Amino acid sequence: MSRSIDVITHFGPEADKPEIITELQNLTKVHALTVEDLYIKWEQFSNQKRQTHTDLTSKNLDEFKQFLQLQMEKRATQISSNSKINPSIKKPLINKSLNSSPLFGLNIPKTPTLKKRRLHGPSSLSDSKKPYTAGSEVETNGNGDSSLKLEFTPGVPEGNEDTKFQPSAKSLNVNTPNPSTFQTPTINTPTALKLSTTGGKILDSLNPENVEISPGNSNVGLDSTEELPPSEVRVEPFYDAKKYRFRTMRQNLQEASDVLDDQIDSFTRIIQDHYKLSPNDFADPTIQSQSEIYAVGRIVPDSPTYDKFLNPESLALETSRMGGVGRRVRLDLSQINELSFFLGQIVAFKGKNANGDYFTVNSTLALPYPNSPVSTPEELQEYQANLEGSSLKVIATCGPYFADDSFSLELLEDFISRINTEVKPHVLILFGPFIDITHPLIASGKLPNFPQFKTQPKTLDELFLKLFTPILKTISPHIQVILIPSTRDAISNHAAYPQASLIRKALQLPKKNFKCVTNPSSFQINEIYFGCSNVDTFKDLKEVIKGGTTSSRYRLDRVSEHILQQRRYYPIFPGSIRTRIKSNNIQVKKESNNVKGNEEKVYEHISGADLDVGYLGLTEFAGGFTPDIMIIPSDLQYFARVVQNVVVINPGRFIRATGNRGSYAQITVTCPDLEDGKLTLVEGEEPVYLHNVWKRARVDLITS
């Protein structure tokens, strides 16, 4: 009797019929579901039929049975196709790692206000539509196989089947790291790296025919014991650091939804102003209407059970509470010939919902690009005088800084030596992770023995102080050093994105030339605005593409344009989660013939974007304008491009998993000159100049 009441409670008065109750109860028994779970399946079934309400008729119940059967068969097929049957393997008892990063926190940020004036970008897009590209093909930055046989493994890029992991028998019972583990090392110190290539080799260049490589900082090499001369460059952060010091793991759904709503509403105002539309032109796309309307919303999948493979027929539009009570409506994109969409993208459409089931899109409204930064003639002349007419040199590198089977920093030591003696940059930007929490030796808790230390490091903070700090202190005090954390950094106590800066004092780094900034961060080096983000947007952004013109374009150009149009360093929502199958953790149920079995895959969380939804406002472009140079490290092949008059750079990883040399970016920007014609004068009440860094910059991608 109680089960009958549960059925009526969940399915409504329509289910108060003996034959319907019997059918639904049978389905709960056959598929081992609770009434609540069965009702959730029924809602999925109704959503797939594109109906807001599906009647409980015999015909629909028969179709519902087929729906459940297909789901069960699909799940069984995936398990059998992705697993290797091995009846002799038993599932061991594994202690779960406590090293996972927090995913969510809370509160609503506000983008820092800026005193800097902004002007619209170039009026002519003829040049910007044809991005600069590096002239030659470059080597792929593949990952080698790891030689260690450990229980926990580093992050493996999705779809990279070349990186395999074979656990040893002893690795099946590795405990969570604890102080005693650190005090009793179980492996020896790795030998020096065997580097197959030479450092300092130029792999690729952007704009080499127009700009010569900067000779560098003339002060580097001077006696550091004497009083330092005035710096040739000025580094100024362009954000409010206090707003990044929030507590994670405190997500409030109401505040998170407010942030997501604000994103849609703010773009509605931008579209309205840019296209000179009236507020009455915008309406709710989920309501049936025969009139064309304008609608702004977020791209989402049309089904909660999507399997990460989307197409133009499987997309829906999510509205804000103000624009459509937060409801979703499926999109009919059959009339659109060219498109490039991704989950979380804010879009603007013109169309109508004639039947109540679909919003038919007749045209898409391109989002306007943000403004470009400007400077006054007096400011530019001051920067020119500081550099004495020479060009600016900036170096950007991204971790990890040691191989998967080693803690050797031989490559970093060699790199810093070349920085001080040969390269001599004005600014050195170091992206994390410095000590990667997903590193195999760290994840397993097996730190090696360091014979060069009198006392062995007992914590990961001590490991940084003993390994990294002495090397970083050898950097010339005339070089400005900027540290940007990663959510995988073991030395960071803030493992969510956006991420607070590292604590320079705790790292025992000099105050005079070291600066720790947030992730993401915007800062100014002389007149040039840099935008840096240490989350892999280029890899995580998966597009839904339609049309030959769109698909034939270089993918990294499309992704860069999405970032600029969305005005956020990480416009994807929800964020990515990187997992891998733990090959040693398989449960096998032996059958009577002892030949076949069923496998249960166990997934291990490695890392991800780790978005803190309540603070996503801090990931927006500071001041609402584009940076002159945008640096976003990625696991993908290093590159340097000019997209919409913005220099976009992926410096690549400093070292590969196998210990081979990686790459870094060397940026040269000529000194601003009001007379050479490379700066664009913008008339107004007070004359200002567009920086046009894309005309004045050269980027070299070099082996580390």
Coordinates of N, CA and C in Angstrom, one line a residue, residues 267-413:
F267 N 25.3 40.9 -20.6 CA 25.5 40.9 -22.1 C 24.2 41.3 -22.8
T268 N 23.1 41.2 -22.1 CA 21.8 41.7 -22.7 C 22.0 43.3 -22.9
R269 N 22.5 43.9 -21.9 CA 22.7 45.4 -22.0 C 23.7 45.7 -23.0
I270 N 24.8 44.9 -23.1 CA 25.8 45.2 -24.1 C 25.3 45.0 -25.5
I271 N 24.5 44.0 -25.8 CA 23.9 43.8 -27.1 C 22.9 44.9 -27.4
Q272 N 22.1 45.3 -26.4 CA 21.1 46.4 -26.6 C 21.8 47.7 -27.0
D273 N 22.9 48.0 -26.3 CA 23.6 49.3 -26.6 C 24.3 49.2 -28.0
H274 N 24.9 48.0 -28.2 CA 25.7 47.9 -29.5 C 24.9 47.9 -30.7
Y275 N 23.7 47.3 -30.7 CA 22.9 47.2 -31.9 C 21.7 48.2 -31.8
K276 N 21.7 49.1 -30.8 CA 20.7 50.2 -30.7 C 19.3 49.6 -30.7
L277 N 19.1 48.6 -29.8 CA 17.8 47.9 -29.7 C 17.0 48.5 -28.5
S278 N 15.7 48.3 -28.6 CA 14.9 48.8 -27.5 C 14.7 47.6 -26.5
P279 N 14.5 47.9 -25.3 CA 14.2 46.8 -24.3 C 13.0 45.9 -24.7
N280 N 12.0 46.5 -25.4 CA 10.8 45.8 -25.9 C 11.1 44.8 -27.0
D281 N 12.3 44.9 -27.6 CA 12.7 44.0 -28.6 C 13.1 42.6 -28.1
F282 N 13.4 42.6 -26.8 CA 13.8 41.3 -26.1 C 12.6 40.7 -25.4
A283 N 12.5 39.4 -25.5 CA 11.4 38.7 -24.9 C 11.9 37.3 -24.5
D284 N 11.0 36.6 -23.8 CA 11.2 35.2 -23.3 C 11.2 34.2 -24.5
P285 N 12.3 33.6 -24.8 CA 12.3 32.6 -26.0 C 11.6 31.3 -25.6
T286 N 11.3 31.0 -24.4 CA 10.6 29.8 -24.0 C 9.1 29.8 -24.2
I287 N 8.6 31.0 -24.4 CA 7.1 31.2 -24.6 C 6.8 31.2 -26.1
Q288 N 5.7 30.4 -26.4 CA 5.3 30.3 -27.8 C 4.8 31.6 -28.3
S289 N 5.3 32.0 -29.5 CA 4.9 33.3 -30.1 C 5.2 33.2 -31.6
Q290 N 4.4 33.9 -32.4 CA 4.5 34.0 -33.8 C 5.4 35.2 -34.3
S291 N 5.8 36.0 -33.3 CA 6.6 37.2 -33.6 C 8.1 36.9 -33.4
E292 N 8.9 37.6 -34.2 CA 10.3 37.5 -34.0 C 10.8 38.3 -32.8
I293 N 11.7 37.8 -32.1 CA 12.2 38.5 -30.9 C 13.7 38.3 -30.8
Y294 N 14.3 39.1 -29.9 CA 15.7 39.0 -29.6 C 15.8 38.3 -28.3
A295 N 16.8 37.3 -28.2 CA 16.9 36.6 -26.9 C 18.4 36.4 -26.6
V296 N 18.8 36.6 -25.4 CA 20.1 36.4 -24.9 C 20.2 35.3 -23.8
G297 N 21.1 34.4 -23.9 CA 21.1 33.3 -23.0 C 22.4 32.6 -23.0
R298 N 22.5 31.4 -22.3 CA 23.7 30.6 -22.2 C 23.5 29.3 -23.0
I299 N 24.5 28.8 -23.7 CA 24.4 27.6 -24.4 C 24.6 26.4 -23.4
V300 N 23.6 25.5 -23.4 CA 23.6 24.3 -22.6 C 23.2 23.1 -23.4
P301 N 23.4 21.9 -22.9 CA 22.9 20.7 -23.6 C 21.4 20.6 -23.4
D302 N 20.8 20.0 -24.4 CA 19.3 19.8 -24.4 C 18.9 18.7 -23.5
S303 N 19.8 17.9 -23.0 CA 19.4 16.8 -22.1 C 20.4 16.7 -21.0
P304 N 19.9 16.4 -19.8 CA 20.8 16.2 -18.6 C 21.6 15.0 -18.7
T305 N 21.3 14.1 -19.6 CA 22.1 12.8 -19.8 C 23.1 12.9 -20.9
Y306 N 23.4 14.1 -21.4 CA 24.3 14.1 -22.5 C 25.7 13.5 -22.2
D307 N 26.3 12.9 -23.2 CA 27.6 12.2 -23.0 C 28.8 12.9 -23.5
K308 N 28.8 14.2 -23.4 CA 29.9 15.1 -23.8 C 30.2 15.2 -25.3
F309 N 29.3 14.5 -26.1 CA 29.4 14.6 -27.5 C 28.2 15.4 -28.0
L310 N 28.3 16.6 -28.3 CA 27.2 17.5 -28.7 C 27.3 17.8 -30.2
N311 N 26.2 18.2 -30.8 CA 26.1 18.6 -32.2 C 25.0 19.7 -32.2
P312 N 24.9 20.3 -33.4 CA 24.0 21.5 -33.5 C 22.5 21.1 -33.2
E313 N 22.2 19.8 -33.2 CA 20.8 19.4 -32.9 C 20.6 19.2 -31.4
S314 N 21.6 19.2 -30.6 CA 21.5 18.8 -29.2 C 21.8 20.0 -28.3
L315 N 21.5 21.2 -28.7 CA 21.8 22.4 -27.9 C 20.5 23.1 -27.5
A316 N 20.6 23.7 -26.4 CA 19.5 24.5 -25.8 C 20.0 25.8 -25.3
L317 N 19.0 26.7 -25.1 CA 19.3 28.1 -24.6 C 18.8 28.2 -23.2
E318 N 19.7 28.6 -22.3 CA 19.2 28.8 -20.9 C 19.1 30.3 -20.7
T319 N 17.9 30.7 -20.2 CA 17.7 32.2 -19.9 C 18.0 32.5 -18.5
S320 N 18.1 33.8 -18.3 CA 18.2 34.3 -16.9 C 16.8 34.4 -16.2
R321 N 16.8 34.7 -15.0 CA 15.5 34.8 -14.3 C 14.8 36.0 -14.8
M322 N 15.5 37.0 -15.1 CA 14.8 38.2 -15.6 C 14.3 38.1 -17.1
G323 N 15.1 37.3 -17.9 CA 14.8 37.2 -19.3 C 13.9 36.0 -19.6
G324 N 13.8 35.0 -18.7 CA 12.9 33.9 -19.1 C 12.7 33.0 -17.9
V325 N 12.7 33.5 -16.7 CA 12.5 32.8 -15.4 C 13.5 31.6 -15.3
G326 N 14.7 31.7 -16.0 CA 15.7 30.7 -15.8 C 15.4 29.4 -16.6
R327 N 14.4 29.4 -17.4 CA 14.0 28.2 -18.2 C 14.9 28.0 -19.4
R328 N 14.8 26.7 -19.9 CA 15.6 26.4 -21.1 C 14.6 26.0 -22.2
V329 N 15.1 26.2 -23.4 CA 14.4 25.9 -24.6 C 15.3 25.3 -25.7
R330 N 14.9 24.3 -26.4 CA 15.8 23.7 -27.4 C 15.9 24.7 -28.6
L331 N 17.0 24.6 -29.3 CA 17.4 25.5 -30.4 C 17.2 24.7 -31.7
D332 N 16.6 25.4 -32.6 CA 16.5 24.9 -34.0 C 17.5 25.8 -34.8
L333 N 18.7 25.2 -35.1 CA 19.7 26.0 -35.8 C 19.8 25.6 -37.3
S334 N 18.7 25.1 -37.9 CA 18.8 24.6 -39.2 C 19.0 25.8 -40.2
Q335 N 18.6 27.0 -39.9 CA 18.7 28.1 -40.8 C 20.0 28.8 -40.7
I336 N 20.8 28.4 -39.7 CA 22.2 29.0 -39.6 C 23.2 28.2 -40.3
N337 N 23.9 28.8 -41.2 CA 24.9 28.0 -42.0 C 26.3 27.9 -41.3
E338 N 26.7 28.9 -40.6 CA 28.0 28.9 -39.9 C 27.8 29.2 -38.4
L339 N 28.4 28.3 -37.6 CA 28.3 28.6 -36.2 C 29.4 27.9 -35.4
S340 N 29.7 28.4 -34.3 CA 30.7 27.8 -33.4 C 30.3 28.1 -32.0
F341 N 29.7 27.1 -31.3 CA 29.2 27.2 -29.9 C 29.9 26.3 -29.0
F342 N 29.8 26.6 -27.7 CA 30.4 25.8 -26.6 C 29.6 26.0 -25.4
L343 N 29.6 25.0 -24.5 CA 28.8 25.1 -23.3 C 29.3 26.2 -22.4
G344 N 28.3 27.0 -21.9 CA 28.6 28.2 -21.1 C 28.7 29.4 -21.9
Q345 N 28.7 29.4 -23.2 CA 28.8 30.6 -24.0 C 27.6 31.4 -23.9
I346 N 27.8 32.7 -23.8 CA 26.6 33.7 -23.8 C 26.4 34.1 -25.3
V347 N 25.2 33.9 -25.8 CA 24.9 34.2 -27.2 C 23.7 35.1 -27.3
A348 N 23.5 35.7 -28.4 CA 22.3 36.5 -28.7 C 21.7 36.1 -30.1
F349 N 20.4 35.8 -30.1 CA 19.8 35.3 -31.2 C 18.6 36.2 -31.6
K350 N 18.2 36.1 -32.9 CA 17.0 36.6 -33.4 C 16.2 35.5 -34.0
G351 N 14.9 35.3 -33.5 CA 14.1 34.2 -34.0 C 12.8 34.2 -33.3
K352 N 12.1 33.0 -33.4 CA 10.8 32.9 -32.8 C 10.6 31.4 -32.3
N353 N 9.7 31.3 -31.4 CA 9.2 30.0 -30.9 C 7.8 29.8 -31.3
A354 N 7.6 29.2 -32.5 CA 6.3 29.1 -33.1 C 5.5 28.0 -32.5
N355 N 6.1 26.9 -32.1 CA 5.4 25.7 -31.7 C 5.5 25.5 -30.2
G356 N 6.3 26.2 -29.5 CA 6.4 26.1 -28.0 C 7.5 25.0 -27.7
D357 N 8.0 24.3 -28.6 CA 9.0 23.3 -28.4 C 10.4 23.7 -28.7
Y358 N 10.5 24.5 -29.8 CA 11.8 24.9 -30.2 C 11.8 26.5 -30.4
F359 N 13.0 27.0 -30.2 CA 13.3 28.4 -30.6 C 14.0 28.4 -31.9
T360 N 13.4 28.7 -33.0 CA 14.0 28.7 -34.3 C 14.9 30.0 -34.5
V361 N 16.1 29.8 -34.6 CA 17.1 30.9 -34.8 C 17.2 31.3 -36.2
N362 N 16.8 32.5 -36.5 CA 16.9 33.1 -37.9 C 18.3 33.7 -38.1
S363 N 18.9 34.3 -37.1 CA 20.2 34.9 -37.2 C 20.8 35.1 -35.9
T364 N 22.1 35.1 -35.9 CA 22.9 35.3 -34.6 C 23.5 36.7 -34.6
L365 N 23.6 37.2 -33.4 CA 24.1 38.6 -33.3 C 25.5 38.4 -32.7
A366 N 26.5 38.8 -33.4 CA 27.9 38.7 -32.9 C 28.1 39.6 -31.8
L367 N 28.7 39.1 -30.7 CA 29.0 39.9 -29.5 C 30.1 40.9 -29.9
P368 N 30.0 42.2 -29.5 CA 31.1 43.1 -29.7 C 32.3 42.8 -28.9
Y369 N 33.5 43.1 -29.5 CA 34.7 43.0 -28.8 C 34.9 44.1 -27.8
P370 N 35.6 43.8 -26.7 CA 35.8 44.9 -25.7 C 36.7 46.0 -26.2
N371 N 36.8 47.1 -25.4 CA 37.6 48.2 -25.8 C 39.1 47.9 -25.7
S372 N 39.9 48.7 -26.3 CA 41.3 48.6 -26.2 C 41.9 49.6 -25.3
P373 N 43.0 49.3 -24.6 CA 43.6 50.2 -23.6 C 44.4 51.4 -24.4
V374 N 44.4 52.5 -23.8 CA 45.1 53.7 -24.3 C 46.0 54.3 -23.3
S375 N 46.9 55.2 -23.8 CA 47.7 56.0 -22.9 C 47.9 57.4 -23.4
T376 N 48.2 58.3 -22.5 CA 48.4 59.7 -22.9 C 49.8 59.9 -23.5
P377 N 50.0 60.9 -24.3 CA 51.4 61.1 -24.8 C 52.4 61.3 -23.7
E378 N 52.1 61.9 -22.6 CA 53.0 62.1 -21.5 C 53.5 60.8 -20.9
E379 N 52.5 59.9 -20.8 CA 52.8 58.6 -20.2 C 53.8 57.8 -21.2
L380 N 53.5 57.8 -22.5 CA 54.3 57.1 -23.4 C 55.7 57.7 -23.5
Q381 N 55.8 59.0 -23.4 CA 57.2 59.6 -23.4 C 58.0 59.2 -22.1
E382 N 57.3 59.1 -21.0 CA 57.9 58.7 -19.8 C 58.5 57.3 -19.9
Y383 N 57.7 56.3 -20.5 CA 58.1 55.0 -20.6 C 59.3 54.9 -21.6
Q384 N 59.2 55.7 -22.7 CA 60.3 55.8 -23.7 C 61.6 56.2 -23.0
A385 N 61.5 57.2 -22.1 CA 62.7 57.7 -21.5 C 63.3 56.7 -20.5
N386 N 62.4 55.9 -19.8 CA 62.9 54.9 -18.9 C 63.7 53.8 -19.6
L387 N 63.2 53.4 -20.8 CA 63.9 52.4 -21.6 C 65.0 53.0 -22.4
E388 N 65.2 54.3 -22.4 CA 66.2 54.9 -23.2 C 66.1 54.5 -24.7
G389 N 64.9 54.4 -25.1 CA 64.7 54.0 -26.6 C 64.9 52.6 -26.9
S390 N 65.3 51.7 -26.0 CA 65.5 50.3 -26.3 C 64.2 49.6 -26.2
S391 N 64.1 48.3 -26.6 CA 62.9 47.5 -26.6 C 62.8 46.8 -25.2
L392 N 61.6 46.4 -24.9 CA 61.3 45.7 -23.7 C 61.4 44.2 -24.0
K393 N 61.9 43.4 -23.0 CA 62.0 42.0 -23.2 C 61.4 41.3 -22.0
V394 N 60.4 40.4 -22.2 CA 59.7 39.7 -21.2 C 59.8 38.2 -21.5
I395 N 60.0 37.4 -20.5 CA 60.1 35.9 -20.6 C 58.9 35.3 -19.8
A396 N 58.3 34.3 -20.4 CA 57.1 33.7 -19.8 C 57.4 32.2 -19.8
T397 N 57.3 31.5 -18.7 CA 57.4 30.0 -18.6 C 56.3 29.5 -17.8
C398 N 56.0 28.2 -17.9 CA 54.9 27.6 -17.2 C 55.4 26.2 -16.7
G399 N 55.0 25.9 -15.5 CA 55.4 24.6 -14.9 C 54.6 23.4 -15.5
P400 N 54.9 22.2 -15.2 CA 55.8 21.8 -14.1 C 57.3 22.0 -14.5
Y401 N 58.2 22.0 -13.4 CA 59.6 22.3 -13.6 C 60.5 21.1 -13.3
F402 N 59.9 20.0 -13.0 CA 60.7 18.7 -13.0 C 59.9 17.6 -13.5
A403 N 60.6 16.5 -13.9 CA 60.0 15.4 -14.6 C 59.1 14.5 -13.7
D404 N 58.4 13.6 -14.2 CA 57.5 12.7 -13.4 C 58.3 11.8 -12.5
D405 N 59.5 11.5 -12.9 CA 60.3 10.5 -12.1 C 61.4 11.1 -11.3
S406 N 61.3 12.4 -11.1 CA 62.5 13.1 -10.5 C 62.1 14.4 -9.9
F407 N 62.9 14.8 -8.9 CA 62.8 16.2 -8.4 C 64.0 17.0 -8.8
S408 N 64.7 16.6 -9.8 CA 65.9 17.3 -10.3 C 65.5 18.7 -10.9
L409 N 66.1 19.8 -10.5 CA 65.8 21.1 -11.0 C 67.1 21.5 -11.9
E410 N 67.8 20.6 -12.4 CA 68.9 20.9 -13.2 C 68.6 21.8 -14.4
L411 N 67.4 21.5 -15.0 CA 67.0 22.3 -16.2 C 66.7 23.7 -15.8
L412 N 66.0 23.9 -14.6 CA 65.7 25.2 -14.1 C 66.9 26.0 -13.8
E413 N 67.9 25.3 -13.2 CA 69.1 26.0 -12.8 C 69.9 26.5 -14.0

